[in-house]
Structure formats: C-alpha cells, structure tokens
Amino acid sequence: MTDIIQLLPDHVANQIAAGEVVQRPASVVKELLENAIDAGADEIKLVIKDAGKTLVQVIDNGKGMSVTDARLSFERHATSKIKTAEDLFQLNTKGFRGEALASIAAIAHVDLKTKRPVDELGTAIEIEGSTVKSQDIAVTPTGTSVAVKNLFFNIPARRNFLKSDTVELRHITDEFHRVALAHPNIAFAFYHNGSELFNLPKENYRQRVVHIFGNKTNEKLVPVEEETEVLKISGFVGKPEYSKKTRSEQFFFVNQRFIKSPYLNHAISAAFEGLLKDGYHPSYFLNLSVDPKTIDINIHPTKTEIKFDDEHTLYAILRSAVKHSLGQFNIAPVLDFEQQSDFNTPYSYKNKAGKTPTIEVDQSFNPFADDSGSSKSVDSRTNYKSPPTANWESLYVGLESKSNNGQRDEVDFNFEQDHNTETIFSDTSVETSKTTFQLQQKYIVSTLKSGMLIIDQNRAHQRVLYENFLKHMTIKEATSQQLLFPLELGFTPNELKIIMDLREDLEHTGFVFSNVTKETLTVTGVPVGVPESEVSIILEQLISDVEHDVPDANFSAADLLAKSMAKSLAIKNGQTLKNTEQEHLVNSLFACKEPNVSPTNRPTFITMSTDDIEKKFV
C-alpha cells in the first residue's frame, strides 16, 4: 500500500495560514500597522480604497529594510523579532510569528518599497499569490511602503464572504483606533477613497482619546493612576452618567497591545457597581504594564487574548484603582466623617458668651377689641397704636338661611346630597365585563372560545410598533412632533456617521435633524408619542444594533431601524397596564400582518385549549 501523507506545497500552506491571520481587510491593516510600529516609525499613513477590498497601503518613516531582508520578509516564519524560544517570554514587539507578510502575499497582489537611511537607493518588490513577479532598485523615501491590492483575488469564495463597504470600513476603523490609542507618541493619518478620516499628531494620551472620540469626551474622563510591583495602571475611565448601551469605548492595552479580557472587564464593572443603570456599560481606556515574563501572548492567532500568571491579583488591583479614582474625584458617593468648616465658630467670637434672645409680650393686646372699646393695642416700647380691627361678627353677615320657618333651601339640600349620586355608576357589571387581565405585569391573559390566550406584552408591542414604523418609512408620511427646546446630542464621529447613513429613514419615521456638526447633532422633532427623554436612548440603541448587526448590501437598513426603535419604545415587562390598554394592545396585535412572532422571530402569544387545561387536572 502506498504512502498517503505528503508535505503541502508552500503556496498551499501559505493560503491555509492566511485563513488564520487574514480574515478581512481589517486584519491586513492590523498586521501592517504593527510592522510599521516595530520598524521604529513615528509617522504612519494608512490609505484605503473600497474598504480595503481594492487597496490597503501603509506608509511609514521607519528604519526600512535591506535588499535581502526585503526578499526574506515574505518567507514563512521569517522574523527579526526573535531568535530563540526563550525570546518568546521577553517580547516587546508586535509581530513575531513571521507569518503575516507571507500569508498576505499568498492571497493578494503586494507591492513593497523600502529603503534604509544608510542606503542611497531602495528596493521594490512585486508579488502575486506568493509568486515574486519582479524585484528592482527603486528611488523611494526612507522607510517602507506596503500596498496590498485585490485581497482574496485567488480565493473567490472567501471574497464573497466579505460584507458591504460600510461594514468592512467600520472594522478597519476599529483596528486603527486600537493601534492609535496604544501609541499616542506616533502621528497617524487615515485616508479612505481620497478623503481624510483621521489626522492625529503626536500628543499625550488624553489628547489622543479626545481627538479620536470627539471633544465632548474630555469632560467624561476620570484619570486612573496606580503603580505596584506587579502592575502599573494608567489611563482613564468614563463618568457613570456618560455610560452607554454599547461596549464601543472599552479598551485594554497590555504593554501597548490591545487585548480582550472578559475577566478584567468584570473588574471594571465591579468597581462601577451601583453607579450604572441596567444594560449600560462603562467606558475605559486603560494601559496596563506588566513584566513580559508573566504573560503569554501567543495563545491566539490574532494576539488579542493574553494569558496571565496571576489574574486574581491583577483583578483586585484594577478594581481597587478604578474605585479609588471614582471616589477621589467625587464620582462615587463616599462617607465623610470629618466636620465641615462651615459649622465652626468664627475666631472673633471665640471668647464671647452666647446671648439669649429676649421675647416681649404685650399682655393687654386684644385682637377682638372694638375701636370704641377701652382695650387698645399699644406697643409699650414705641408707643405705637395698632390699626383698628374690624368687628369679627360682621364676617357672618348675609350667611343666614333665607328660607322661612328655619327650613333649609332646596338647592342647598341637593348640593349636600351630591355625593349620593355616585351609587348610580357603582354597578358591578364594569368589573365583570373585563375580557383581559394582566399576569405578573408581563403577560396579558384573555379568553377564547376554545380556551385561553396568553400574550407577551413586550413582544406584542414590539410587533405593533415595528409594522407601524415600516409603514411610515414606506409611505414617507410620518407625523412629527416639534420640540419646544431642540435637543443637542453629542456623538463620536463614527457614531454620527452611522446616524447620518440612516438619516433619511429616521426622518421618515418622524425625526427632524438640524445643525449637524462633526460631533453634535441637534434634534428639533421626534415621532408622535416618543418622549423627549427617550430620544438619546433610542439613538444609542440604534447605534448599538447597527454595530452588532450591520446591514450589508442585501439587507434593508429601514428594517433594522424599525426593529431597533420598536425594541426601545415597546412596553417593558413589569409595567402595569390598565384594562383599556390591555384590550387595545390585543386588538392592535391581531390587526398586524404577522401577529404570531415579534420582529426578532420570537412567539408573541401562546394558546391553551380547554382540553389542555383539563389534562392538567387528570
């Protein structure tokens, strides 16, 4: 029998490796930016076309590469970062696996131009699908320029799995934020289809956060500083009142590397315990510095997960540091047992005895005395005569009954007996006419000819609102309620772009916007029935839904908007409904085109037949 195990060709192995390293254009952006940082660059430019599908180019002013290094950089497991296995426990660089460029070159067209400061001329290399097409001497600035074109050109199935340009650009922007936040000492520029999205100069950490997320972020930040033998913490957390329903502003950096850690995230949540509303998450931008020997960053291909030697200690230190900062800056409520200086006696009164106030009473004063009487009200100190008091009996003049023989007037009698008329309406038939009742402030129970109907009030109302919003967006004739005082809401540039992409559909539901700037949005009108206090919540929920379920080319943005608004405005479980409200909701639900399921395809009601109920008693 012949042997069946064989070595894979290099180009096949590279394509398999690319499946781990390169999942979408954002993966290419991450790898190229990290290589530029490792090259010692202090100015990095990112150029994107068609959300990275056509072009991803990173230009830096780093130390560049020699002719040999430029050629070897595209070989598998070729790296300048480590030489022995022991170096894996002393990593201070970003890329060290030596697979990034080889994997990218296997699935795209790559143009590399590089030059060292000591060289007069640089090197230019063109690669298509792991095959070197050309290698020449070129005139190029000091540093390196890597242009990745036509990503997944030789893997059509993988290219078809890419989302719309809006989705892919959002992933690229997220990766850019993570790298730029970790390195405020490096200047970054970001261009998409010829337009500048970000231009970040060299600055301190607070300025970098504000430049990325908008000027209004500055007032939201609370500094966190802590240094121990095990861990050094620096950065900022957001004030509780600015918490969001999304986790878009949560960043952990360990040794200037972005990571995801649910365990450490729980430490932050524990520090904010009691300060946040349900469903809201704190914002944080925290840098953690630890000994490289105590972490393992090679447990995940994308290197976004890290294994710590002692997570429990880090958890306790992080939680205490954040809680201390919230208390130090009077964000969290604290108990202060020190006496306030406002209650102290002034120094000039130190030797003075307390003076008891005196009260003088004029015992001869009679408020009912007539002016003609002998009793007069005179102030003994000022000899002032008080003004005369009118005869108090005159207050009752004209109030005697005008009827004869001391009998009460008929009109007065009817007025006194008005409270007896309520017995006319106290018929018990009102109670017996109920067709629905509420169960545990969550379900509406109604009777059927064949048994019983149980409706989930939250899902049912979502279905009703969802179809109403879709109808308004279709006919484009929604009624708007103008606000007396316009609302000015602050958003990050990325969040504002999401709202502007959906602006037309939002206006068809009844929203009216004006004065849109780079960071603020003024709302002058809302849909009828939407309270003013819910506007920011609705828009935040919409942004959250778009970020987690972004509509691609074959998905309706109007549908997503209708679902999001219905979820925000629907009656919540635990809300008491009057009998008329219950009946109106039931009637509205069964007037819908699809009353059986909610907008998220969950059942809105169940039925129990009389036979099912009888079986329970068998």
XYZ file of C-alpha atoms in Angstrom:
618
model
C 0.000 0.000 0.000
C 1.424 3.392 -0.955
C 2.136 6.194 1.498
C -0.625 8.767 1.819
C 0.993 11.527 3.922
C 2.806 14.226 1.980
C 4.168 17.711 2.548
C 1.986 20.571 1.367
C 3.410 22.928 -1.256
C 4.442 26.321 0.107
C 1.702 28.257 -1.689
C -0.987 25.930 -0.269
C 0.483 26.148 3.239
C 0.550 29.944 2.966
C -3.108 30.044 1.939
C -4.050 27.866 4.910
C -2.051 30.129 7.220
C -3.769 33.134 5.676
C -7.087 31.737 6.853
C -5.899 32.211 10.454
C -4.113 35.537 10.035
C -6.218 37.334 7.386
C -9.969 37.163 7.919
C -10.895 40.507 6.344
C -9.182 43.730 5.205
C -9.035 44.921 8.825
C -6.659 42.005 9.575
C -4.254 43.291 6.914
C -4.452 46.789 8.390
C -3.603 45.477 11.848
C -0.567 43.474 10.676
C 0.879 46.269 8.517
C 0.416 48.954 11.180
C 2.112 46.764 13.781
C 5.041 46.131 11.434
C 5.417 49.885 10.912
C 5.492 50.463 14.677
C 8.102 47.734 15.158
C 10.200 49.466 12.483
C 10.521 52.492 14.771
C 8.338 54.839 12.721
C 6.940 57.997 14.296
C 4.749 58.932 11.311
C 2.422 56.352 9.765
C -0.075 56.856 6.952
C -2.929 54.424 6.195
C -4.545 54.607 2.751
C -7.711 52.584 1.998
C -9.785 52.181 -1.168
C -13.179 50.481 -1.332
C -12.992 49.492 2.349
C -9.739 47.619 1.745
C -11.022 45.338 -0.998
C -9.132 47.236 -3.694
C -6.206 48.698 -1.729
C -4.687 48.692 1.745
C -1.482 50.723 1.900
C 0.650 51.595 4.924
C 3.480 54.106 4.559
C 5.962 54.697 7.408
C 9.245 56.512 8.012
C 10.860 53.670 9.942
C 14.288 52.107 9.562
C 13.454 50.255 6.336
C 14.992 47.003 5.071
C 17.976 45.923 3.036
C 17.609 44.076 -0.279
C 17.997 40.672 1.389
C 15.642 41.487 4.254
C 13.006 42.767 1.843
C 13.036 39.482 -0.041
C 13.152 37.283 3.082
C 10.285 39.131 4.774
C 7.789 37.257 2.569
C 9.023 33.806 3.569
C 7.125 31.776 6.145
C 8.368 32.057 9.740
C 10.852 34.751 8.779
C 11.136 37.374 11.536
C 13.637 39.770 13.062
C 11.896 39.833 16.438
C 13.004 36.524 17.971
C 15.952 34.181 17.557
C 15.449 31.534 20.270
C 12.462 30.007 22.047
C 13.402 31.916 25.216
C 12.729 35.174 23.383
C 9.008 34.337 23.412
C 8.981 35.249 27.109
C 10.655 38.631 26.586
C 8.505 40.048 23.798
C 8.443 43.810 23.432
C 7.358 43.919 19.795
C 4.062 43.441 17.954
C 4.611 40.877 15.229
C 6.877 37.927 15.954
C 5.308 34.875 14.301
C 6.742 35.659 10.867
C 3.570 34.658 9.015
C 1.841 37.982 8.337
C 3.524 39.104 5.112
C 3.782 35.557 3.784
C 0.064 34.980 4.384
C -0.949 38.319 2.880
C 1.220 37.758 -0.212
C -0.434 34.353 -0.759
C -3.899 35.870 -1.266
C -3.251 39.327 -2.762
C -1.077 41.473 -5.017
C 1.631 43.096 -2.885
C 3.907 45.998 -3.817
C 6.758 46.662 -1.373
C 9.047 49.689 -1.474
C 11.665 50.144 1.248
C 14.903 51.992 1.952
C 17.237 52.265 4.914
C 18.688 55.670 5.980
C 22.218 54.493 5.097
C 21.259 53.478 1.558
C 21.052 55.809 -1.428
C 18.536 53.654 -3.304
C 15.788 51.398 -2.090
C 14.185 48.133 -3.166
C 10.866 47.483 -4.927
C 9.268 44.020 -4.956
C 6.013 42.879 -6.620
C 4.368 39.612 -5.509
C 1.171 37.935 -6.724
C -0.120 34.882 -4.884
C 3.268 34.032 -3.263
C 4.997 34.365 -6.651
C 7.638 37.082 -6.989
C 6.949 38.948 -10.210
C 9.769 41.483 -10.025
C 12.497 42.847 -7.765
C 14.214 46.092 -8.739
C 16.194 49.003 -7.377
C 13.936 51.998 -6.829
C 14.061 55.622 -5.727
C 11.906 55.803 -2.616
C 11.859 57.770 0.672
C 13.409 56.347 3.818
C 11.069 53.845 5.410
C 8.677 51.264 3.997
C 5.529 51.349 1.884
C 3.428 48.177 1.603
C 0.458 48.216 -0.801
C -1.911 45.220 -0.682
C -4.201 45.131 -3.735
C -7.115 42.894 -4.738
C -7.412 40.974 -1.490
C -8.572 37.341 -1.903
C -8.221 37.581 -5.688
C -7.335 33.862 -5.890
C -9.914 32.749 -3.282
C -13.278 33.895 -4.716
C -15.296 32.078 -2.058
C -13.502 33.992 0.698
C -14.017 37.277 -1.107
C -17.740 36.592 -1.401
C -17.964 36.294 2.365
C -16.829 39.893 2.827
C -19.553 42.280 3.965
C -20.512 45.622 2.477
C -18.053 48.509 2.324
C -19.751 50.150 5.314
C -19.201 47.083 7.492
C -15.623 46.457 6.401
C -14.684 50.122 6.841
C -16.061 50.021 10.361
C -13.822 47.041 11.196
C -10.819 48.849 9.716
C -11.631 51.948 11.763
C -11.817 49.836 14.930
C -8.362 48.391 14.276
C -6.990 51.860 13.539
C -8.406 53.146 16.847
C -6.796 50.304 18.783
C -3.357 50.892 17.322
C -3.552 54.701 17.516
C -4.706 54.685 21.155
C -1.865 52.383 22.175
C 0.775 54.719 20.659
C -0.016 58.409 21.256
C 3.654 59.238 20.629
C 3.240 58.307 16.932
C 1.489 60.511 14.364
C -1.194 58.705 12.345
C -3.151 59.659 9.232
C -6.069 57.687 7.783
C -7.465 58.187 4.257
C -10.386 56.393 2.605
C -11.164 56.856 -1.102
C -9.172 60.075 -1.137
C -10.880 61.713 1.859
C -9.153 62.218 5.204
C -10.871 60.485 8.117
C -8.265 60.997 10.853
C -5.136 63.103 11.211
C -3.636 62.507 14.649
C -0.457 64.380 15.648
C 1.994 63.264 18.331
C 0.306 64.041 21.645
C -0.367 62.822 25.162
C -2.813 60.045 25.933
C -5.738 62.268 26.931
C -5.438 64.325 23.745
C -5.321 61.145 21.655
C -8.554 59.874 23.231
C -10.261 63.244 22.677
C -9.090 63.524 19.050
C -10.453 60.071 18.210
C -13.766 60.169 20.105
C -14.585 63.879 19.956
C -14.100 66.978 22.119
C -17.079 66.159 24.326
C -15.168 63.099 25.555
C -12.819 65.365 27.521
C -15.404 66.154 30.197
C -16.296 62.477 30.585
C -12.820 61.219 31.567
C -11.669 60.375 35.071
C -7.899 59.666 35.360
C -6.729 56.368 36.851
C -3.139 56.027 38.106
C -1.719 53.159 40.146
C 1.732 51.592 40.382
C 2.622 48.397 42.250
C 5.375 45.801 41.998
C 3.125 43.601 39.889
C 1.188 46.050 37.754
C 1.246 49.664 36.604
C -2.064 51.204 35.561
C -2.582 54.485 33.701
C -5.420 55.846 31.638
C -8.993 56.963 32.066
C -12.470 55.694 32.852
C -15.710 57.397 31.853
C -18.049 59.006 34.345
C -21.098 56.862 35.160
C -23.588 59.393 33.786
C -21.979 59.028 30.336
C -22.206 55.236 30.233
C -23.541 53.649 27.056
C -25.509 50.615 25.984
C -22.635 49.636 23.693
C -19.135 48.464 24.549
C -17.570 50.550 21.785
C -15.452 52.626 24.199
C -13.799 49.844 26.176
C -10.054 49.471 25.602
C -7.490 47.422 27.499
C -3.823 47.698 26.481
C -1.241 45.379 27.998
C 2.299 46.519 27.229
C 0.892 48.708 24.415
C -1.006 45.792 22.868
C -4.813 45.798 22.604
C -6.420 42.789 24.284
C -9.865 41.439 25.067
C -10.327 40.111 28.581
C -13.817 39.405 29.985
C -12.203 38.710 33.369
C -10.576 42.147 33.653
C -13.685 43.761 32.195
C -15.611 42.290 35.116
C -13.192 44.043 37.484
C -14.158 47.394 35.956
C -17.858 46.540 36.176
C -17.404 45.605 39.837
C -15.795 48.998 40.531
C -18.832 50.722 38.961
C -21.299 48.599 40.914
C -24.288 50.646 41.982
C -23.375 53.578 39.718
C -24.726 52.323 36.379
C -28.244 51.680 35.135
C -29.180 48.204 33.994
C -27.970 47.429 30.486
C -25.361 50.196 30.455
C -21.612 49.691 30.279
C -18.751 51.925 31.473
C -16.181 53.438 29.137
C -12.487 52.942 29.848
C -9.124 53.494 28.162
C -6.595 51.731 30.379
C -2.917 50.912 29.856
C -1.557 48.012 31.898
C 2.210 47.471 32.167
C 3.393 44.073 33.408
C 6.570 42.030 33.217
C 6.645 40.267 29.810
C 7.698 37.071 31.617
C 4.335 36.913 33.415
C 2.170 36.840 30.270
C 1.731 34.600 27.246
C 0.513 36.434 24.150
C 0.906 33.540 21.724
C -2.290 31.706 22.600
C -4.366 33.210 19.777
C -3.536 33.830 16.086
C -4.689 37.462 16.249
C -2.869 38.001 19.559
C -5.876 39.757 21.114
C -6.035 37.342 24.050
C -3.383 37.088 26.740
C -2.830 34.542 29.460
C -1.687 35.998 32.800
C 0.260 34.174 35.502
C -1.782 35.679 38.351
C -5.119 37.026 37.141
C -6.624 37.251 40.639
C -4.045 39.800 41.800
C -4.493 41.896 38.664
C -8.270 41.777 39.150
C -8.034 43.057 42.732
C -5.549 45.839 41.897
C -7.523 47.008 38.857
C -10.833 47.042 40.703
C -9.366 48.960 43.654
C -7.592 51.502 41.430
C -10.739 52.329 39.466
C -12.873 52.515 42.593
C -10.306 54.791 44.254
C -10.317 57.153 41.268
C -14.121 57.337 41.221
C -14.117 58.239 44.914
C -11.144 60.599 44.703
C -12.809 62.734 42.050
C -16.180 62.708 43.825
C -17.784 60.476 41.226
C -18.805 57.737 43.656
C -20.695 58.535 46.887
C -18.464 58.389 49.978
C -18.982 58.681 53.748
C -17.136 61.686 55.177
C -16.913 61.740 58.978
C -14.886 64.957 59.159
C -16.582 68.094 60.442
C -17.314 70.730 57.847
C -15.601 74.079 58.390
C -18.843 75.948 57.670
C -20.175 74.943 61.065
C -17.152 76.206 63.021
C -17.447 79.333 65.217
C -15.577 82.346 63.751
C -12.326 83.192 65.515
C -13.531 86.676 66.513
C -16.355 85.097 68.536
C -14.051 82.758 70.408
C -14.258 84.462 73.849
C -17.754 85.905 73.546
C -20.580 84.402 75.571
C -23.777 83.378 73.855
C -26.613 85.913 74.174
C -30.083 84.620 74.876
C -32.733 86.380 72.752
C -35.478 88.201 74.724
C -39.153 87.957 73.933
C -41.599 90.696 74.963
C -45.347 90.067 75.027
C -47.997 92.783 75.233
C -50.489 91.180 77.600
C -53.015 93.991 77.119
C -53.376 93.349 73.389
C -56.877 92.158 72.430
C -57.414 91.444 68.696
C -61.206 91.344 69.129
C -61.493 94.687 70.841
C -63.601 97.326 69.082
C -62.138 100.712 68.263
C -64.718 102.270 70.522
C -63.811 99.978 73.405
C -61.399 100.655 76.166
C -58.933 97.946 75.156
C -56.267 99.367 72.862
C -53.268 97.673 71.335
C -50.273 99.807 72.165
C -46.606 98.904 71.837
C -45.016 99.765 75.158
C -41.620 100.405 73.579
C -42.612 102.663 70.656
C -45.953 103.965 71.931
C -47.369 102.884 68.562
C -51.105 102.272 68.318
C -52.009 99.254 66.199
C -54.643 99.745 63.490
C -58.235 99.072 64.497
C -59.602 95.561 63.974
C -62.952 95.141 62.254
C -65.816 93.588 64.144
C -65.402 89.837 63.604
C -69.118 89.158 63.845
C -69.584 91.031 60.564
C -67.852 88.195 58.742
C -71.001 86.106 59.067
C -73.459 88.757 57.896
C -75.620 87.585 54.995
C -74.944 83.854 55.528
C -78.197 83.143 57.370
C -80.740 80.920 55.606
C -83.255 82.932 53.590
C -85.926 80.204 53.810
C -88.918 80.592 56.076
C -89.619 78.639 59.258
C -85.901 77.749 59.601
C -86.075 75.189 56.786
C -83.008 74.558 54.501
C -83.242 75.782 50.946
C -83.962 73.067 48.363
C -80.930 73.916 46.278
C -78.693 73.661 49.325
C -80.214 70.311 50.146
C -79.478 68.901 46.683
C -75.907 70.203 46.819
C -75.281 68.491 50.139
C -76.564 65.196 48.751
C -74.442 65.198 45.534
C -72.151 62.509 46.894
C -75.023 60.041 46.858
C -75.264 60.189 43.077
C -72.108 58.031 42.692
C -74.211 54.968 43.507
C -75.715 55.254 40.025
C -72.343 54.257 38.461
C -71.172 51.723 41.032
C -72.610 48.817 39.092
C -70.595 45.616 39.389
C -71.132 44.939 35.710
C -67.997 47.037 34.960
C -65.782 44.509 36.701
C -67.470 41.504 35.164
C -67.120 42.968 31.666
C -63.323 42.554 31.678
C -62.121 40.383 28.829
C -58.422 40.534 29.720
C -56.254 40.717 32.800
C -52.527 41.132 33.437
C -50.434 38.328 34.896
C -47.292 39.265 36.864
C -47.104 42.553 34.898
C -45.670 40.601 31.987
C -48.434 38.633 30.272
C -51.936 39.553 29.119
C -54.417 36.723 29.536
C -57.627 36.628 27.512
C -60.332 34.074 26.878
C -61.109 32.270 23.635
C -63.999 30.090 22.596
C -61.670 27.125 22.630
C -59.661 28.020 25.723
C -57.184 30.675 26.832
C -54.798 33.140 25.133
C -51.551 34.319 26.804
C -49.725 37.266 25.210
C -46.209 38.552 25.979
C -46.883 42.293 26.268
C -43.326 43.369 25.358
C -43.046 41.233 22.216
C -46.586 42.054 21.159
C -45.971 45.788 21.406
C -42.690 45.391 19.501
C -44.607 43.769 16.632
C -47.206 46.574 16.598
C -44.590 49.346 16.622
C -42.385 47.548 14.087
C -45.127 47.366 11.471
C -46.148 50.968 12.131
C -42.599 52.243 11.626
C -42.145 50.186 8.467
C -45.406 51.599 7.131
C -44.304 55.185 7.835
C -40.924 54.629 6.169
C -42.606 53.086 3.133
C -45.208 55.786 2.527
C -42.802 58.503 3.799
C -45.577 60.413 5.528
C -44.816 60.061 9.226
C -46.151 62.673 11.637
C -43.520 64.635 13.550
C -43.873 66.328 16.915
C -41.829 69.546 17.105
C -39.790 70.152 20.266
C -40.137 73.447 22.111
C -36.434 73.348 23.006
C -34.200 71.496 20.495
C -32.003 68.709 21.861
C -28.264 68.899 21.226
C -26.739 65.417 21.492
C -23.029 64.569 21.405
C -21.654 61.577 19.485
C -18.302 60.299 18.317
C -17.519 60.794 14.603
C -18.087 57.076 13.977
C -21.472 57.092 15.738
C -22.511 60.252 13.927
C -21.681 58.629 10.597
C -23.985 55.701 11.441
C -26.857 58.091 12.196
C -26.222 60.097 9.032
C -26.279 56.889 6.970
C -29.776 56.232 8.352
C -30.876 59.869 8.384
C -33.373 59.558 5.551
C -35.121 56.563 7.117
C -35.100 58.265 10.542
C -36.763 61.347 9.089
C -39.449 59.155 7.500
C -40.317 57.847 10.987
C -40.774 61.383 12.330
C -37.342 62.585 13.438
C -36.210 66.045 12.341
C -32.500 66.933 12.474
C -30.712 70.235 12.046
C -27.270 71.726 12.604
C -25.211 68.565 12.192
C -21.527 69.091 13.046
C -18.595 66.705 13.363
C -19.503 65.811 16.954
C -23.016 67.092 17.694
C -26.494 66.540 16.348
C -29.466 68.824 17.002
C -32.912 67.164 17.129
C -35.840 69.522 16.546
C -38.630 66.978 16.018
C -39.469 63.435 17.152
C -42.128 60.869 16.194
C -45.506 61.350 17.834
C -45.648 59.534 21.159
C -41.874 59.452 21.701
C -40.970 61.248 24.951
C -38.131 63.738 24.791
C -36.154 61.849 27.439
C -36.134 58.713 25.250
C -34.533 60.310 22.180
C -30.901 59.772 23.209
C -31.708 56.230 24.393
C -33.329 55.385 21.047
C -30.365 56.672 19.044
C -27.847 54.885 21.298
C -29.794 51.632 20.923
C -29.870 52.147 17.166
C -26.085 52.639 17.057
C -25.623 49.501 19.167
C -27.844 47.438 16.873
C -26.080 48.693 13.759
C -22.643 47.895 15.206
C -23.673 44.363 16.139
C -25.918 43.608 13.165
C -24.769 45.949 10.424
C -26.955 45.742 7.314
C -24.956 44.646 4.294
C -25.775 45.129 0.629
C -28.725 42.717 0.602
C -30.205 43.817 3.933
C -32.670 46.621 4.500
C -31.453 49.436 6.725
C -35.080 50.503 7.203
C -35.904 47.070 8.599
C -33.069 47.284 11.123
C -34.129 50.802 12.100
C -37.744 49.741 12.620
C -36.639 46.807 14.790
C -34.337 48.975 16.880
C -36.916 51.684 17.514
C -39.622 49.133 18.296
C -37.315 47.485 20.849
C -36.558 50.837 22.508
C -40.150 52.114 22.695
C -42.073 48.903 23.414
C -43.840 48.387 26.734
C -41.390 46.792 29.151
C -42.104 43.739 31.257
C -43.065 44.830 34.756
C -45.183 47.761 33.549
C -48.773 47.834 34.777
C -51.416 48.276 32.082
C -54.986 49.422 32.534
C -57.758 47.227 31.229
C -58.383 49.512 28.245
C -54.652 49.480 27.416
C -54.600 45.685 27.542
C -57.555 45.395 25.169
C -56.088 47.981 22.806
C -52.768 46.079 22.659
C -54.556 42.777 21.959
C -56.641 44.324 19.185
C -53.602 46.082 17.673
C -51.587 42.869 17.698
C -54.175 40.857 15.784
C -54.552 43.700 13.298
C -50.898 43.182 12.292
C -49.871 41.235 9.199
C -47.676 38.860 11.232
C -49.124 38.761 14.767
C -47.613 35.377 15.610
C -43.978 36.476 16.016
C -42.053 39.519 17.227
C -39.648 41.418 14.909
C -36.892 39.080 16.156
C -38.955 35.969 15.209
C -39.961 35.025 18.731
C -43.542 33.975 19.556
C -45.779 36.783 20.780
C -48.522 34.596 22.235
C -49.493 31.022 23.056
C -52.900 29.370 23.305
C -54.144 26.708 25.696
C -57.243 24.791 24.697
C -59.794 23.575 27.173
C -58.545 20.014 26.616
C -55.003 21.056 27.560
C -56.263 22.649 30.747
C -58.364 19.610 31.626
C -55.330 17.348 31.194
C -53.589 19.257 33.975
C -56.280 18.071 36.380
C -56.115 14.414 35.453
